[in-house]
PDB file of C-alpha atoms in Angstrom:
ATOM      1  CA  MET A   1     -93.220-124.462 118.894  1.00 72.00           C
ATOM      2  CA  LYS A   2     -93.293-120.942 117.535  1.00 85.00           C
ATOM      3  CA  GLU A   3     -90.166-119.597 116.001  1.00 94.00           C
ATOM      4  CA  HIS A   4     -88.892-116.273 117.315  1.00 96.00           C
ATOM      5  CA  ARG A   5     -86.166-113.854 116.393  1.00 96.00           C
ATOM      6  CA  THR A   6     -84.813-110.777 118.125  1.00 97.00           C
ATOM      7  CA  ALA A   7     -83.357-107.834 116.246  1.00 97.00           C
ATOM      8  CA  PHE A   8     -81.556-104.693 117.317  1.00 97.00           C
ATOM      9  CA  ARG A   9     -82.319-101.502 115.396  1.00 96.00           C
ATOM     10  CA  TYR A  10     -81.840 -97.896 116.411  1.00 94.00           C
ATOM     11  CA  PHE A  11     -84.226 -95.245 115.104  1.00 94.00           C
ATOM     12  CA  THR A  12     -84.061 -91.618 116.211  1.00 89.00           C
ATOM     13  CA  ILE A  13     -87.228 -89.842 117.373  1.00 88.00           C
ATOM     14  CA  MET A  14     -87.863 -88.517 113.865  1.00 89.00           C
ATOM     15  CA  GLU A  15     -87.418 -91.820 112.026  1.00 93.00           C
ATOM     16  CA  TYR A  16     -90.837 -93.275 112.810  1.00 95.00           C
ATOM     17  CA  GLU A  17     -91.731 -93.538 109.120  1.00 95.00           C
ATOM     18  CA  LYS A  18     -88.518 -95.416 108.412  1.00 96.00           C
ATOM     19  CA  GLU A  19     -89.332 -97.719 111.340  1.00 97.00           C
ATOM     20  CA  GLN A  20     -92.828 -98.348 109.939  1.00 98.00           C
ATOM     21  CA  ARG A  21     -91.387 -99.304 106.569  1.00 97.00           C
ATOM     22  CA  TRP A  22     -88.882-101.639 108.219  1.00 98.00           C
ATOM     23  CA  LEU A  23     -91.632-103.409 110.199  1.00 98.00           C
ATOM     24  CA  GLU A  24     -93.715-103.762 107.028  1.00 98.00           C
ATOM     25  CA  GLU A  25     -90.725-105.299 105.274  1.00 98.00           C
ATOM     26  CA  ARG A  26     -90.240-107.780 108.110  1.00 98.00           C
ATOM     27  CA  HIS A  27     -93.920-108.785 107.962  1.00 98.00           C
ATOM     28  CA  ARG A  28     -93.698-109.180 104.182  1.00 98.00           C
ATOM     29  CA  ALA A  29     -90.777-111.551 104.797  1.00 98.00           C
ATOM     30  CA  GLY A  30     -92.867-113.608 107.221  1.00 97.00           C
ATOM     31  CA  TRP A  31     -91.847-112.073 110.541  1.00 98.00           C
ATOM     32  CA  LYS A  32     -94.486-110.232 112.538  1.00 97.00           C
ATOM     33  CA  LEU A  33     -93.706-107.896 115.394  1.00 98.00           C
ATOM     34  CA  VAL A  34     -94.674-109.293 118.800  1.00 97.00           C
ATOM     35  CA  GLY A  35     -92.557-107.295 121.236  1.00 96.00           C
ATOM     36  CA  ALA A  36     -90.270-104.280 121.567  1.00 97.00           C
ATOM     37  CA  MET A  37     -88.118-102.840 124.313  1.00 95.00           C
ATOM     38  CA  ALA A  38     -86.355 -99.645 123.291  1.00 91.00           C
ATOM     39  CA  CYS A  39     -84.100-100.754 120.389  1.00 95.00           C
ATOM     40  CA  PHE A  40     -84.782-104.486 120.698  1.00 97.00           C
ATOM     41  CA  TYR A  41     -87.562-105.943 118.560  1.00 98.00           C
ATOM     42  CA  ARG A  42     -89.039-109.404 118.863  1.00 97.00           C
ATOM     43  CA  PHE A  43     -90.551-111.104 115.826  1.00 98.00           C
ATOM     44  CA  GLU A  44     -92.530-114.297 115.382  1.00 97.00           C
ATOM     45  CA  ARG A  45     -92.664-116.462 112.248  1.00 97.00           C
ATOM     46  CA  CYS A  46     -95.895-115.875 110.364  1.00 97.00           C
ATOM     47  CA  GLN A  47     -97.483-116.089 106.930  1.00 96.00           C
ATOM     48  CA  PRO A  48     -95.872-113.399 104.721  1.00 97.00           C
ATOM     49  CA  GLU A  49     -98.428-110.634 104.292  1.00 97.00           C
ATOM     50  CA  GLU A  50     -98.810-107.031 103.166  1.00 97.00           C
ATOM     51  CA  VAL A  51     -99.514-105.249 106.435  1.00 98.00           C
ATOM     52  CA  VAL A  52     -99.370-101.519 107.126  1.00 98.00           C
ATOM     53  CA  TYR A  53     -97.613-100.517 110.361  1.00 98.00           C
ATOM     54  CA  GLN A  54     -98.278 -97.103 111.890  1.00 98.00           C
ATOM     55  CA  LEU A  55     -96.810 -95.345 114.911  1.00 98.00           C
ATOM     56  CA  ASP A  56     -98.612 -92.740 116.974  1.00 97.00           C
ATOM     57  CA  TYR A  57     -97.192 -90.564 119.720  1.00 96.00           C
ATOM     58  CA  SER A  58    -100.017 -89.390 121.941  1.00 95.00           C
ATOM     59  CA  GLU A  59     -99.782 -88.530 125.616  1.00 93.00           C
ATOM     60  CA  ASP A  60    -103.559 -88.083 125.756  1.00 93.00           C
ATOM     61  CA  GLY A  61    -104.001 -91.508 124.227  1.00 94.00           C
ATOM     62  CA  ARG A  62    -101.713 -93.111 126.776  1.00 93.00           C
ATOM     63  CA  ALA A  63    -103.519 -91.327 129.612  1.00 93.00           C
ATOM     64  CA  ARG A  64    -106.955 -92.455 128.394  1.00 93.00           C
ATOM     65  CA  ARG A  65    -105.867 -95.781 127.028  1.00 94.00           C
ATOM     66  CA  ALA A  66    -109.125 -97.767 126.932  1.00 94.00           C
ATOM     67  CA  GLU A  67    -110.991 -95.146 124.908  1.00 94.00           C
ATOM     68  CA  TYR A  68    -107.994 -94.485 122.642  1.00 97.00           C
ATOM     69  CA  LEU A  69    -107.381 -98.131 121.755  1.00 97.00           C
ATOM     70  CA  GLN A  70    -111.110 -98.781 121.280  1.00 97.00           C
ATOM     71  CA  LEU A  71    -111.318 -96.110 118.572  1.00 97.00           C
ATOM     72  CA  PHE A  72    -108.409 -97.675 116.687  1.00 97.00           C
ATOM     73  CA  ARG A  73    -109.915-101.152 117.089  1.00 97.00           C
ATOM     74  CA  ASP A  74    -113.265 -99.901 115.760  1.00 97.00           C
ATOM     75  CA  CYS A  75    -111.451 -98.583 112.693  1.00 96.00           C
ATOM     76  CA  GLY A  76    -109.811-101.966 112.139  1.00 96.00           C
ATOM     77  CA  TRP A  77    -106.356-101.226 113.538  1.00 98.00           C
ATOM     78  CA  GLU A  78    -104.734-103.803 115.799  1.00 98.00           C
ATOM     79  CA  HIS A  79    -102.754-102.339 118.683  1.00 98.00           C
ATOM     80  CA  VAL A  80     -99.501-104.292 118.748  1.00 98.00           C
ATOM     81  CA  LEU A  81     -97.598-102.708 121.623  1.00 97.00           C
ATOM     82  CA  ASP A  82     -96.320 -99.522 123.238  1.00 96.00           C
ATOM     83  CA  ASN A  83     -92.639 -98.704 123.220  1.00 95.00           C
ATOM     84  CA  VAL A  84     -90.821 -95.598 124.527  1.00 91.00           C
ATOM     85  CA  GLY A  85     -93.891 -93.396 124.209  1.00 91.00           C
ATOM     86  CA  TYR A  86     -94.987 -94.617 120.791  1.00 95.00           C
ATOM     87  CA  SER A  87     -98.042 -96.797 120.162  1.00 97.00           C
ATOM     88  CA  TYR A  88     -97.687 -99.345 117.354  1.00 98.00           C
ATOM     89  CA  PHE A  89    -100.675-100.261 115.195  1.00 98.00           C
ATOM     90  CA  ARG A  90    -101.073-102.508 112.169  1.00 98.00           C
ATOM     91  CA  LYS A  91    -103.741-103.379 109.615  1.00 98.00           C
ATOM     92  CA  PRO A  92    -103.564-105.861 106.720  1.00 97.00           C
ATOM     93  CA  LYS A  93    -103.702-104.219 103.298  1.00 96.00           C
ATOM     94  CA  ALA A  94    -106.386-106.738 102.302  1.00 95.00           C
ATOM     95  CA  GLN A  95    -108.776-105.078 104.781  1.00 94.00           C
ATOM     96  CA  MET A  96    -108.265-101.618 103.314  1.00 93.00           C
ATOM     97  CA  CYS A  97    -109.948 -99.833 100.481  1.00 82.00           C
ATOM     98  CA  GLY A  98    -107.120 -97.891  98.906  1.00 84.00           C
ATOM     99  CA  ASP A  99    -104.310 -96.327 100.873  1.00 87.00           C
ATOM    100  CA  GLU A 100    -105.011 -95.991 104.535  1.00 92.00           C
ATOM    101  CA  GLY A 101    -103.095 -94.688 107.520  1.00 96.00           C
ATOM    102  CA  ILE A 102    -103.929 -93.653 111.051  1.00 97.00           C
ATOM    103  CA  PHE A 103    -103.816 -90.010 109.928  1.00 96.00           C
ATOM    104  CA  CYS A 104    -105.846 -88.684 107.014  1.00 93.00           C
ATOM    105  CA  ASP A 105    -104.752 -85.063 106.763  1.00 92.00           C
ATOM    106  CA  MET A 106    -101.630 -82.953 106.861  1.00 93.00           C
ATOM    107  CA  GLU A 107    -102.691 -81.092 110.012  1.00 93.00           C
ATOM    108  CA  SER A 108    -102.938 -84.231 112.114  1.00 95.00           C
ATOM    109  CA  ARG A 109     -99.603 -85.540 110.809  1.00 95.00           C
ATOM    110  CA  MET A 110     -98.120 -82.181 111.779  1.00 95.00           C
ATOM    111  CA  ASP A 111     -99.769 -82.423 115.208  1.00 94.00           C
ATOM    112  CA  MET A 112     -98.082 -85.753 115.866  1.00 95.00           C
ATOM    113  CA  PHE A 113     -94.751 -84.287 114.770  1.00 95.00           C
ATOM    114  CA  ARG A 114     -95.238 -81.449 117.290  1.00 94.00           C
ATOM    115  CA  ARG A 115     -96.199 -83.866 120.068  1.00 94.00           C
ATOM    116  CA  ILE A 116     -92.939 -85.773 119.528  1.00 93.00           C
ATOM    117  CA  LEU A 117     -90.936 -82.551 119.611  1.00 91.00           C
ATOM    118  CA  ARG A 118     -92.623 -81.358 122.790  1.00 89.00           C
ATOM    119  CA  GLY A 119     -92.448 -84.754 124.449  1.00 88.00           C
ATOM    120  CA  ARG A 120     -88.849 -85.511 123.550  1.00 85.00           C
ATOM    121  CA  MET A 121     -86.946 -82.273 123.120  1.00 79.00           C
ATOM    122  CA  ILE A 122     -87.134 -81.409 126.821  1.00 79.00           C
ATOM    123  CA  LEU A 123     -85.511 -84.728 127.678  1.00 80.00           C
ATOM    124  CA  LEU A 124     -82.832 -84.280 125.015  1.00 78.00           C
ATOM    125  CA  LEU A 125     -82.072 -80.730 126.141  1.00 80.00           C
ATOM    126  CA  ALA A 126     -81.764 -81.871 129.760  1.00 83.00           C
ATOM    127  CA  LEU A 127     -79.265 -84.524 128.668  1.00 79.00           C
ATOM    128  CA  LEU A 128     -77.258 -81.959 126.739  1.00 78.00           C
ATOM    129  CA  VAL A 129     -77.129 -79.572 129.689  1.00 82.00           C
ATOM    130  CA  CYS A 130     -76.073 -82.420 132.001  1.00 81.00           C
ATOM    131  CA  LEU A 131     -73.110 -83.161 129.719  1.00 76.00           C
ATOM    132  CA  PHE A 132     -72.153 -79.582 128.973  1.00 76.00           C
ATOM    133  CA  LEU A 133     -72.203 -78.126 132.468  1.00 79.00           C
ATOM    134  CA  PRO A 134     -69.495 -80.487 133.822  1.00 76.00           C
ATOM    135  CA  ALA A 135     -67.446 -79.860 130.670  1.00 74.00           C
ATOM    136  CA  MET A 136     -67.708 -76.117 131.214  1.00 76.00           C
ATOM    137  CA  ALA A 137     -66.829 -76.478 134.880  1.00 78.00           C
ATOM    138  CA  LEU A 138     -63.761 -78.546 133.955  1.00 73.00           C
ATOM    139  CA  LEU A 139     -62.740 -75.974 131.387  1.00 73.00           C
ATOM    140  CA  ILE A 140     -62.874 -73.175 133.939  1.00 76.00           C
ATOM    141  CA  ALA A 141     -61.056 -75.319 136.506  1.00 73.00           C
ATOM    142  CA  GLY A 142     -58.501 -76.238 133.818  1.00 70.00           C
ATOM    143  CA  ALA A 143     -57.633 -72.593 133.280  1.00 67.00           C
ATOM    144  CA  ALA A 144     -56.871 -72.278 136.996  1.00 66.00           C
ATOM    145  CA  GLU A 145     -54.880 -75.447 137.607  1.00 68.00           C
ATOM    146  CA  GLU A 146     -52.706 -77.915 135.731  1.00 63.00           C
ATOM    147  CA  GLY A 147     -53.904 -81.489 135.080  1.00 61.00           C
ATOM    148  CA  ALA A 148     -57.587 -80.724 134.620  1.00 57.00           C
ATOM    149  CA  GLY A 149     -57.049 -80.945 130.870  1.00 61.00           C
ATOM    150  CA  ALA A 150     -56.973 -84.741 130.972  1.00 66.00           C
ATOM    151  CA  ASP A 151     -60.389 -84.835 132.667  1.00 67.00           C
ATOM    152  CA  LEU A 152     -61.708 -82.470 130.056  1.00 68.00           C
ATOM    153  CA  ALA A 153     -60.443 -84.632 127.206  1.00 73.00           C
ATOM    154  CA  TRP A 154     -62.125 -87.651 128.744  1.00 75.00           C
ATOM    155  CA  TRP A 155     -65.370 -85.799 129.208  1.00 73.00           C
ATOM    156  CA  SER A 156     -65.417 -84.350 125.738  1.00 76.00           C
ATOM    157  CA  ILE A 157     -65.852 -87.776 124.096  1.00 80.00           C
ATOM    158  CA  PRO A 158     -69.456 -88.422 125.245  1.00 76.00           C
ATOM    159  CA  THR A 159     -70.254 -84.738 124.795  1.00 76.00           C
ATOM    160  CA  ALA A 160     -69.066 -84.835 121.185  1.00 82.00           C
ATOM    161  CA  ALA A 161     -71.008 -88.050 120.547  1.00 82.00           C
ATOM    162  CA  VAL A 162     -74.189 -86.483 121.904  1.00 78.00           C
ATOM    163  CA  LEU A 163     -73.591 -83.338 119.869  1.00 82.00           C
ATOM    164  CA  VAL A 164     -73.260 -85.339 116.655  1.00 88.00           C
ATOM    165  CA  LEU A 165     -76.494 -87.173 117.473  1.00 84.00           C
ATOM    166  CA  TYR A 166     -78.219 -83.838 118.138  1.00 85.00           C
ATOM    167  CA  ILE A 167     -77.136 -82.388 114.853  1.00 89.00           C
ATOM    168  CA  ALA A 168     -78.379 -85.543 113.088  1.00 90.00           C
ATOM    169  CA  VAL A 169     -81.751 -85.343 114.857  1.00 88.00           C
ATOM    170  CA  ALA A 170     -82.024 -81.612 114.110  1.00 88.00           C
ATOM    171  CA  VAL A 171     -81.431 -82.258 110.400  1.00 92.00           C
ATOM    172  CA  GLN A 172     -83.957 -85.123 110.421  1.00 92.00           C
ATOM    173  CA  THR A 173     -86.474 -82.884 112.176  1.00 91.00           C
ATOM    174  CA  VAL A 174     -86.233 -80.250 109.454  1.00 92.00           C
ATOM    175  CA  MET A 175     -86.448 -82.931 106.753  1.00 92.00           C
ATOM    176  CA  GLN A 176     -89.456 -84.589 108.345  1.00 93.00           C
ATOM    177  CA  TYR A 177     -91.186 -81.205 108.703  1.00 91.00           C
ATOM    178  CA  ARG A 178     -90.671 -80.540 105.004  1.00 92.00           C
ATOM    179  CA  ARG A 179     -91.845 -84.040 104.068  1.00 92.00           C
ATOM    180  CA  ILE A 180     -95.116 -83.553 105.938  1.00 91.00           C
ATOM    181  CA  ARG A 181     -95.564 -80.076 104.404  1.00 89.00           C
ATOM    182  CA  ARG A 182     -95.043 -81.491 100.938  1.00 88.00           C
ATOM    183  CA  GLY A 183     -97.636 -84.124 101.736  1.00 80.00           C
ATOM    184  CA  ALA A 184     -95.278 -87.002 101.008  1.00 64.00           C
TER     185      ALA A 184
ATOM    186  CA  MET B   1    -114.495 -66.184 121.529  1.00 82.00           C
ATOM    187  CA  ASP B   2    -110.813 -65.481 122.150  1.00 88.00           C
ATOM    188  CA  ALA B   3    -108.144 -64.893 119.549  1.00 90.00           C
ATOM    189  CA  HIS B   4    -106.596 -68.341 120.025  1.00 90.00           C
ATOM    190  CA  ILE B   5    -109.809 -70.183 119.130  1.00 92.00           C
ATOM    191  CA  ARG B   6    -110.354 -67.935 116.129  1.00 91.00           C
ATOM    192  CA  LYS B   7    -106.805 -68.471 114.910  1.00 91.00           C
ATOM    193  CA  VAL B   8    -106.853 -72.266 115.300  1.00 91.00           C
ATOM    194  CA  TYR B   9    -110.381 -73.038 114.143  1.00 93.00           C
ATOM    195  CA  VAL B  10    -111.339 -70.373 111.575  1.00 90.00           C
ATOM    196  CA  PRO B  11    -110.922 -71.714 108.958  1.00 92.00           C
ATOM    197  CA  MET B  12    -110.837 -75.287 110.228  1.00 94.00           C
ATOM    198  CA  THR B  13    -109.942 -78.609 108.677  1.00 93.00           C
ATOM    199  CA  GLU B  14    -112.545 -80.748 106.934  1.00 93.00           C
ATOM    200  CA  THR B  15    -112.166 -83.254 109.780  1.00 94.00           C
ATOM    201  CA  GLY B  16    -112.811 -80.567 112.379  1.00 95.00           C
ATOM    202  CA  PHE B  17    -115.846 -79.285 110.512  1.00 97.00           C
ATOM    203  CA  TYR B  18    -117.451 -82.722 110.208  1.00 97.00           C
ATOM    204  CA  ILE B  19    -116.791 -83.483 113.881  1.00 97.00           C
ATOM    205  CA  LEU B  20    -118.592 -80.317 115.000  1.00 98.00           C
ATOM    206  CA  LEU B  21    -121.377 -80.905 112.508  1.00 98.00           C
ATOM    207  CA  CYS B  22    -121.961 -84.458 113.782  1.00 98.00           C
ATOM    208  CA  LEU B  23    -121.635 -83.569 117.456  1.00 98.00           C
ATOM    209  CA  ARG B  24    -124.746 -81.409 117.365  1.00 98.00           C
ATOM    210  CA  GLU B  25    -126.045 -84.784 118.538  1.00 97.00           C
ATOM    211  CA  GLU B  26    -124.091 -86.647 121.212  1.00 97.00           C
ATOM    212  CA  MET B  27    -122.014 -89.476 119.795  1.00 97.00           C
ATOM    213  CA  HIS B  28    -118.650 -91.203 120.090  1.00 96.00           C
ATOM    214  CA  GLY B  29    -115.675 -90.910 117.783  1.00 96.00           C
ATOM    215  CA  TYR B  30    -116.333 -94.007 115.737  1.00 97.00           C
ATOM    216  CA  SER B  31    -119.964 -93.050 115.046  1.00 97.00           C
ATOM    217  CA  VAL B  32    -118.638 -89.745 113.708  1.00 97.00           C
ATOM    218  CA  VAL B  33    -116.323 -91.717 111.402  1.00 97.00           C
ATOM    219  CA  ARG B  34    -119.229 -93.809 110.112  1.00 97.00           C
ATOM    220  CA  ARG B  35    -121.623 -90.872 109.846  1.00 97.00           C
ATOM    221  CA  VAL B  36    -119.106 -88.880 107.777  1.00 97.00           C
ATOM    222  CA  GLU B  37    -118.586 -91.868 105.505  1.00 96.00           C
ATOM    223  CA  GLU B  38    -122.359 -92.019 104.890  1.00 97.00           C
ATOM    224  CA  MET B  39    -122.670 -88.267 104.401  1.00 96.00           C
ATOM    225  CA  THR B  40    -119.906 -88.169 101.791  1.00 96.00           C
ATOM    226  CA  GLY B  41    -120.813 -91.366  99.951  1.00 96.00           C
ATOM    227  CA  GLY B  42    -117.708 -93.098 101.276  1.00 92.00           C
ATOM    228  CA  GLU B  43    -115.375 -90.430  99.942  1.00 92.00           C
ATOM    229  CA  ILE B  44    -114.145 -89.232 103.323  1.00 93.00           C
ATOM    230  CA  ARG B  45    -112.964 -91.897 105.732  1.00 93.00           C
ATOM    231  CA  LEU B  46    -111.568 -90.274 108.858  1.00 96.00           C
ATOM    232  CA  SER B  47    -108.611 -92.102 110.364  1.00 97.00           C
ATOM    233  CA  PRO B  48    -108.478 -92.901 114.089  1.00 97.00           C
ATOM    234  CA  GLY B  49    -105.277 -90.950 114.816  1.00 97.00           C
ATOM    235  CA  THR B  50    -106.692 -87.840 113.175  1.00 97.00           C
ATOM    236  CA  MET B  51    -110.039 -88.371 114.888  1.00 97.00           C
ATOM    237  CA  TYR B  52    -108.578 -88.896 118.335  1.00 97.00           C
ATOM    238  CA  GLY B  53    -106.229 -85.923 118.028  1.00 96.00           C
ATOM    239  CA  SER B  54    -109.060 -83.623 116.920  1.00 96.00           C
ATOM    240  CA  LEU B  55    -111.428 -84.795 119.640  1.00 96.00           C
ATOM    241  CA  SER B  56    -108.904 -84.304 122.433  1.00 94.00           C
ATOM    242  CA  LYS B  57    -107.834 -80.898 121.083  1.00 95.00           C
ATOM    243  CA  MET B  58    -111.434 -79.726 120.736  1.00 97.00           C
ATOM    244  CA  GLU B  59    -112.280 -80.966 124.209  1.00 97.00           C
ATOM    245  CA  LYS B  60    -109.321 -79.059 125.688  1.00 95.00           C
ATOM    246  CA  ASP B  61    -110.350 -75.910 123.827  1.00 96.00           C
ATOM    247  CA  GLY B  62    -113.934 -76.263 125.039  1.00 97.00           C
ATOM    248  CA  LEU B  63    -115.586 -76.737 121.633  1.00 97.00           C
ATOM    249  CA  ILE B  64    -117.004 -80.087 122.655  1.00 98.00           C
ATOM    250  CA  ARG B  65    -117.517 -81.752 126.007  1.00 98.00           C
ATOM    251  CA  PHE B  66    -117.524 -85.302 127.329  1.00 97.00           C
ATOM    252  CA  VAL B  67    -121.011 -86.608 128.123  1.00 97.00           C
ATOM    253  CA  ARG B  68    -120.683 -90.219 129.248  1.00 96.00           C
ATOM    254  CA  GLU B  69    -119.005 -93.510 128.498  1.00 94.00           C
ATOM    255  CA  GLU B  70    -120.519 -96.510 126.714  1.00 93.00           C
ATOM    256  CA  ASP B  71    -118.415 -99.725 126.436  1.00 91.00           C
ATOM    257  CA  LYS B  72    -115.089 -97.883 126.542  1.00 90.00           C
ATOM    258  CA  ARG B  73    -116.356 -95.378 123.967  1.00 95.00           C
ATOM    259  CA  LYS B  74    -116.683 -91.788 125.098  1.00 95.00           C
ATOM    260  CA  LEU B  75    -119.641 -89.778 123.922  1.00 97.00           C
ATOM    261  CA  TYR B  76    -119.153 -86.090 123.219  1.00 98.00           C
ATOM    262  CA  VAL B  77    -121.452 -83.207 122.371  1.00 98.00           C
ATOM    263  CA  ILE B  78    -120.889 -79.704 121.005  1.00 98.00           C
ATOM    264  CA  THR B  79    -120.747 -76.760 123.485  1.00 98.00           C
ATOM    265  CA  PRO B  80    -122.100 -73.205 122.959  1.00 97.00           C
ATOM    266  CA  LEU B  81    -118.554 -72.133 121.994  1.00 97.00           C
ATOM    267  CA  GLY B  82    -118.408 -75.010 119.508  1.00 97.00           C
ATOM    268  CA  ARG B  83    -121.700 -73.874 117.975  1.00 97.00           C
ATOM    269  CA  GLU B  84    -120.322 -70.353 117.626  1.00 96.00           C
ATOM    270  CA  VAL B  85    -117.247 -71.666 115.789  1.00 97.00           C
ATOM    271  CA  LEU B  86    -119.414 -73.927 113.625  1.00 97.00           C
ATOM    272  CA  ALA B  87    -121.666 -70.978 112.700  1.00 96.00           C
ATOM    273  CA  LEU B  88    -118.608 -68.950 111.652  1.00 95.00           C
ATOM    274  CA  GLU B  89    -117.374 -71.823 109.526  1.00 96.00           C
ATOM    275  CA  MET B  90    -120.780 -72.317 107.929  1.00 96.00           C
ATOM    276  CA  ARG B  91    -120.882 -68.659 106.945  1.00 96.00           C
ATOM    277  CA  ARG B  92    -117.388 -68.908 105.488  1.00 95.00           C
ATOM    278  CA  ILE B  93    -118.255 -72.022 103.474  1.00 96.00           C
ATOM    279  CA  GLU B  94    -121.517 -70.451 102.315  1.00 96.00           C
ATOM    280  CA  ARG B  95    -119.583 -67.463 100.982  1.00 96.00           C
ATOM    281  CA  LEU B  96    -117.131 -69.824  99.310  1.00 95.00           C
ATOM    282  CA  TYR B  97    -119.981 -71.767  97.734  1.00 95.00           C
ATOM    283  CA  LYS B  98    -121.761 -68.635  96.555  1.00 96.00           C
ATOM    284  CA  ASN B  99    -118.636 -67.325  94.868  1.00 95.00           C
ATOM    285  CA  MET B 100    -117.919 -70.675  93.318  1.00 95.00           C
ATOM    286  CA  MET B 101    -121.409 -70.853  91.822  1.00 95.00           C
ATOM    287  CA  GLU B 102    -121.027 -67.334  90.406  1.00 94.00           C
ATOM    288  CA  ALA B 103    -117.754 -68.332  88.784  1.00 93.00           C
ATOM    289  CA  ARG B 104    -119.412 -71.372  87.266  1.00 88.00           C
ATOM    290  CA  THR B 105    -122.171 -69.519  85.458  1.00 79.00           C
TER     291      THR B 105
END
């Protein structure tokens, strides 16, 4: 009987490198990734090993899956799973000569960063608009009649939460951009 | 050649240059990876994410085109536009090389 464990971890769209490091740590501790659904990760007991985990975000790759995965397989990368637009790959360090990743230059790392921004920002902006428009409408209605203030207060809680998250993601985006530029 | 192509590909990345150089013959992505490894004595090992991204970008921009599929591997070949870009790059690198050699002596 294989031993399994489920973990909950939230990473923002810009924290893919942090997520990679976390998965590598888990594998080093003898837990390999076998499944993921949004923020829920499923691990299976395994031999502790130094394994490199890499995430890609590629709409083209998802559209032409067979060809995309074959190229990674040919280069020795195992495709683990797909989760919320990201493809997860891993390769044992023992099979590498030196440091290896799924990207080998700054331009392609920057390209992936841009694909995430394009792919995700539209969704995030839509969510923001959906929360702000009702708030604005309530504010205008509140100026006209009494009692709308309570609705506004209620509505402002999720709006504020989303705003805080946005500011965090914006800061992370700038930091990630600078990290790639520095070549770190 | 339009301004966009010129801006994106001149000068181009080492990866981009080797892809165009190899695709003067039709081949798939992984054969390009292996060919480049041979050509550079193992010093340049192209990674699959970089390779895939470059191939799909170059195909969209019309520098290379899809030829056929062989066991899930797509074969590509350079287009006339790709050859034009490659020729520009070769001239640029030649100039670079010439100036480097002058500086050396």
